[in-house]
Coordinates of C-alpha atoms and ligand atoms in Angstrom, one line a residue:
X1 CA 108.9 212.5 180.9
X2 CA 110.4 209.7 183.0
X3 CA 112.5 207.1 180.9
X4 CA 110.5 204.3 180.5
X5 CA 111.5 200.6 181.7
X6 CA 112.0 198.4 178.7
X7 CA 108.9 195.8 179.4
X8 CA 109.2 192.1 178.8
X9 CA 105.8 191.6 179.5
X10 CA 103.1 193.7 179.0
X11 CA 100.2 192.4 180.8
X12 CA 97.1 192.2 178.0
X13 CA 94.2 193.7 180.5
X14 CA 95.1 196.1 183.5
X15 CA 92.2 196.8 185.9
X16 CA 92.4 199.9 188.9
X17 CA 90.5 200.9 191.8
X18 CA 92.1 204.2 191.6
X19 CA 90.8 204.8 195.4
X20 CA 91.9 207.6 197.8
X21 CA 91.1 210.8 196.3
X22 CA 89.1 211.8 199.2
X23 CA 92.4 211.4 201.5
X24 CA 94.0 213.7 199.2
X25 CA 91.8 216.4 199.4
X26 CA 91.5 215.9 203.4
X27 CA 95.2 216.0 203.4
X28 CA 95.5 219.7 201.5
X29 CA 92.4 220.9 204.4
X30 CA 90.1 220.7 200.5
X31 CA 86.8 219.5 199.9
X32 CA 86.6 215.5 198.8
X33 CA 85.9 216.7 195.7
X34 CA 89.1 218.3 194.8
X35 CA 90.1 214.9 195.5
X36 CA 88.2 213.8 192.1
X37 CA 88.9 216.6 190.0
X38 CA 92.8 215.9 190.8
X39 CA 92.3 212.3 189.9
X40 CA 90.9 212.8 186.3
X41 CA 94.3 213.8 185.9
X42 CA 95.8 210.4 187.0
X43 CA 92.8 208.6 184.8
X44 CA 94.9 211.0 181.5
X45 CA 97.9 209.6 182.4
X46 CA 97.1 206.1 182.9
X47 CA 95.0 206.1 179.7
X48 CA 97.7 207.3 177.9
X49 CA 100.4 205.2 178.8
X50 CA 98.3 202.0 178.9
X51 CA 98.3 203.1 174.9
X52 CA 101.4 203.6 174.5
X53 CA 103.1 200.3 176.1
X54 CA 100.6 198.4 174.5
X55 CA 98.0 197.4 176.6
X56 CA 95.0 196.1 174.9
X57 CA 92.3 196.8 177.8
X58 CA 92.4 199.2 180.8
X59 CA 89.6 199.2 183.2
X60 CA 88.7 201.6 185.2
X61 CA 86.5 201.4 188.7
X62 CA 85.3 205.0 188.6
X63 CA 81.4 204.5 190.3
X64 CA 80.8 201.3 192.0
X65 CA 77.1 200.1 193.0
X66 CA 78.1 201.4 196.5
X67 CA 79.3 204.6 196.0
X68 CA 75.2 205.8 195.9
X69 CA 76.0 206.1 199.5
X70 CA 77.8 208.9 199.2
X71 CA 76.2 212.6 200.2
X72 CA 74.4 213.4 197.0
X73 CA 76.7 216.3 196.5
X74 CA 79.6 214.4 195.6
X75 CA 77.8 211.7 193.7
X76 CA 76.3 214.9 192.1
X77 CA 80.1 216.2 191.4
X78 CA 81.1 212.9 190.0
X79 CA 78.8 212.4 187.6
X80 CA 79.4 216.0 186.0
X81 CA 83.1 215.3 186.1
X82 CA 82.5 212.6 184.0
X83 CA 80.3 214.1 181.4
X84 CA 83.0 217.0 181.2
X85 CA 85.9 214.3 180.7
X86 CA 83.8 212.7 178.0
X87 CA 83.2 215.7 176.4
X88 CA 86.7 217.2 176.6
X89 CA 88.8 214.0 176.2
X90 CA 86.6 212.5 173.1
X91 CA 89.3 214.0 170.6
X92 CA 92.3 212.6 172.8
X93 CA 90.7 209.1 173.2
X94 CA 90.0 208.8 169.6
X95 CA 93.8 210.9 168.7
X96 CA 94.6 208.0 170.7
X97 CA 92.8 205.8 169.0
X98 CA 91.1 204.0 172.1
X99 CA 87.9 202.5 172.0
X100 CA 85.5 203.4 175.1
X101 CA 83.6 200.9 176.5
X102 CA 81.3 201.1 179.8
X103 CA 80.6 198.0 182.1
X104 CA 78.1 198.5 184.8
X105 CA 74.3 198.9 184.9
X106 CA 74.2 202.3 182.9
X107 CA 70.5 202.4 182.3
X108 CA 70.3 203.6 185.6
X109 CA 72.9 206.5 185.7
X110 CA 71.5 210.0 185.1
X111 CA 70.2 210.4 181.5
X112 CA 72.9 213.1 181.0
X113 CA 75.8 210.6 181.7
X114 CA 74.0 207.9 179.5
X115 CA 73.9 210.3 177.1
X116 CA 77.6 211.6 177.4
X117 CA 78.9 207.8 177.2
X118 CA 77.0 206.6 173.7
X119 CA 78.2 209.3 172.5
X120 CA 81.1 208.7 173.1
X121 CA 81.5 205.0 172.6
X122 CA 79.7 205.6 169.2
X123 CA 82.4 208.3 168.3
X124 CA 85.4 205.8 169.2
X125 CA 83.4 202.5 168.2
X126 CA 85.9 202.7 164.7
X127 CA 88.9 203.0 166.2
X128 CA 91.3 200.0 166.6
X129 CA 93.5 200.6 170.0
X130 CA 93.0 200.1 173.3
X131 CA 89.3 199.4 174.7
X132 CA 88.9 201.3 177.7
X133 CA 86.4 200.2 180.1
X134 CA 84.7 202.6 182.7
X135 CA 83.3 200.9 185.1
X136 CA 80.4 202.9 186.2
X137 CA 77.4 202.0 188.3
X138 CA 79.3 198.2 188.7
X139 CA 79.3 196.0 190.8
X140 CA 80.9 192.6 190.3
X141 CA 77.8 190.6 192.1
X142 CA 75.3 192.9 190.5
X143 CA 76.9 191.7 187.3
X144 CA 76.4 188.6 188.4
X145 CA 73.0 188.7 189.0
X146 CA 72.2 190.3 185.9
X147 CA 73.8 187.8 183.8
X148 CA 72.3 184.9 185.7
X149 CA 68.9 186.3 185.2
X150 CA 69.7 186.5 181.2
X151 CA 71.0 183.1 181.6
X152 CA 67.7 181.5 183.2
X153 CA 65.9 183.2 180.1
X154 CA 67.9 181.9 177.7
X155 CA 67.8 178.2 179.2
X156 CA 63.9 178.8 179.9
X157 CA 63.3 179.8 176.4
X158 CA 65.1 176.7 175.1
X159 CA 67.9 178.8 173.4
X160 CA 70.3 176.1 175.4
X161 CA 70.0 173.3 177.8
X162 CA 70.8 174.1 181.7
X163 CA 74.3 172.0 181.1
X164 CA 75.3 173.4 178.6
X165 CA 76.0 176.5 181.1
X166 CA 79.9 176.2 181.6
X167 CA 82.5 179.2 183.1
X168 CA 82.8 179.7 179.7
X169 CA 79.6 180.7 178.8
X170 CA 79.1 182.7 181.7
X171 CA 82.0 184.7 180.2
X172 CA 79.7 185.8 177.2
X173 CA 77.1 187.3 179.3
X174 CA 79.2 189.5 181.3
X175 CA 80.0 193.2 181.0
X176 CA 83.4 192.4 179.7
X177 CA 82.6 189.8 177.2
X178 CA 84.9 189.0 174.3
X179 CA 87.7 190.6 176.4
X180 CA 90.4 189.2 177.6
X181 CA 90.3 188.7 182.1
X182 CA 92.3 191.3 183.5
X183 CA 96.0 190.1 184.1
X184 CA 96.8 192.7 186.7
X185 CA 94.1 194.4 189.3
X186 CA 96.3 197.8 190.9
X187 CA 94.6 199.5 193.9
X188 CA 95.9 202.7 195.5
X189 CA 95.8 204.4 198.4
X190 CA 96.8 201.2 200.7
X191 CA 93.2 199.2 201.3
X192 CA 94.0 195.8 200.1
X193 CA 91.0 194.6 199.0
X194 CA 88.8 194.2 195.5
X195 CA 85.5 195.8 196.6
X196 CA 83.0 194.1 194.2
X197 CA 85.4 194.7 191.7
X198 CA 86.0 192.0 188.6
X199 CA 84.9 189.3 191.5
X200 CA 84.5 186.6 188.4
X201 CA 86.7 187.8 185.8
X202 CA 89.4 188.5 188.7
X203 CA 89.8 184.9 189.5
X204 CA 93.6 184.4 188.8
X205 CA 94.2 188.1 188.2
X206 CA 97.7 189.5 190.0
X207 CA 97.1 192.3 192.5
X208 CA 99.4 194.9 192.9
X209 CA 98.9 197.7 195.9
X210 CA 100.7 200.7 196.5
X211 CA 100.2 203.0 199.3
X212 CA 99.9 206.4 196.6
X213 CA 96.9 208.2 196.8
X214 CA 95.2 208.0 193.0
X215 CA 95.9 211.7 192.9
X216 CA 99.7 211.4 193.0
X217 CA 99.9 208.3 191.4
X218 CA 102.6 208.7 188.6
X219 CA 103.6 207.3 185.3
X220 CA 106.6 206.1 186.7
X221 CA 104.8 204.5 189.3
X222 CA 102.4 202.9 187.1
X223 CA 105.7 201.8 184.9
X224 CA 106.2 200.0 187.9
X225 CA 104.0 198.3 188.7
X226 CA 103.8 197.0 184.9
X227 CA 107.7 196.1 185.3
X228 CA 106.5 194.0 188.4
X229 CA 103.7 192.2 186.7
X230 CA 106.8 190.7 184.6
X231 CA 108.1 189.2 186.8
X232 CA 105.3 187.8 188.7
X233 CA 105.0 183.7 187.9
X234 CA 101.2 182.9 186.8
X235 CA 100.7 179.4 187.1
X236 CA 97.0 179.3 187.2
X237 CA 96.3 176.3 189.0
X238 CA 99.2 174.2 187.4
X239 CA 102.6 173.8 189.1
Ligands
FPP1 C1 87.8 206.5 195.3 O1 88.4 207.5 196.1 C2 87.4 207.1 194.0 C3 86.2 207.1 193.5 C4 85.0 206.5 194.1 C5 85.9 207.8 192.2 C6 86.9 207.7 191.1 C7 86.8 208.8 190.2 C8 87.9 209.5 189.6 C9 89.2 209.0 189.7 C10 87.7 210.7 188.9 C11 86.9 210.7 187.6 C12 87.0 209.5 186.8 C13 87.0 209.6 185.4 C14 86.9 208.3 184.7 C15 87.1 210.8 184.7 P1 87.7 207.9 197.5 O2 86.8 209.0 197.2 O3 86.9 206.7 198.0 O4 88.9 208.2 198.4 P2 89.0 208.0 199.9 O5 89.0 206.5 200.2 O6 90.3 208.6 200.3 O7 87.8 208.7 200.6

């Protein structure tokens, strides 16, 4: 194990578009999915050490509201690798003592997934450590939409007045609500971009890119990039 950095910070929230898995695979002459099987790995290790330094809440982009597109084989592939993480890592996560959380429209993932994930988050619902979000079916506008359509309802059925609709109410009827915003977004793989990712919660986030492929990204490259975050100066706005 690498010796770790001694972290002045420790940002509260980290977010990842652990992206590039299929590069990996194309790489090593392997099929995408290799790619996805080798980055479950990564998602151990960065689950893991997001515990240990003290990280209250990791999110993970692991199926976004675009990746449907994708040959049915591999969306196939992903959604089984899922269920099998959830099944083999429930002792680790709650060992760990991390609570699992989904964000995302998970009514409509496959029944089998749904099922997989409230079991699981019912399992870890007790323990008191990290929340661990898994992004799955999100999208940051479909998010969004479907809290703007609850919102209308609410107003509609008199619950509230339209002004009393403020950034901060709009928090509460997100995926993420009650969490802190993320601090830090990290993308792999070199695309520098959020793709529908935390669009509102992102706001002031930092963004930290590497050029690693999610497959080979590292603990000590994660340590990194938490090491950077420190040093970064948030202002939000102010001077
Ligand atoms: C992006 O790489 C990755 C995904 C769309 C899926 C992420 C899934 C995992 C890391 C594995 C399983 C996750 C969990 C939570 C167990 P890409 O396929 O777009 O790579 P490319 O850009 O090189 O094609």
């Amino acid at each position: 194990m690498p010796q770790r950095p001694a972290l002045t910070v420790v940002p509260r929230h980290v977010a990842i578009i652990m992206d590039g898995n299929g590069r990996w695979a194309k790489k090593r002459g392997l099929p995408r999915v290799a790619g996805h099987r080798e980055g479950a790995k990564t998602v151990r290790m960065v689950v893991r050490t997001s515990g240990e330094v003290g990280v209250e809440v990791l999110t993970l982009y692991a199926f976004s509201t675009e990746n449907w597109r994708r040959p049915e084989e591999e969306v196939s592939y992903l959604m089984n690798l899922l269920i099998s993480y959830l099944k083999k890592e429930l002792d680790e996560l709650c060992r760990e003592n991390v609570r699992l959380r989904a964000i995302g429209d998970i009514s409509n993932l496959p029944r089998e997934v749904q099922q997989a994930l409230l079991e699981a988050i019912q399992k870890t619902d007790n323990n008191t450590g990290m929340i661990l979000n898994l992004a799955l079916n999100y999208g940051g506008k479909d998010e969004l939409v479907r809290a703007i359509k609850r919102i209308y309802r609410d107003v509609e059925s008199g619950k509230f007045p339209i002004d009393s609709v403020t950034p901060d109410l709009i928090d509460t009827y997100l995926d993420t609500a009650s969490q802190p915003d993320p601090d830090l977004i990290i993308r792999t793989s070199g695309e520098m971009r959020l793709s529908n990712f935390l669009l509102w919660q992102g706001a002031y986030s930092e963004l930290w890119f590497t050029d690693t492929l999610w497959p080979d990204f590292t603990e000590e490259e994660y340590l990194k990039a938490l090491v950077d975050y420190g040093k970064r100066g948030r202002r939000f706005g102010n001077v």
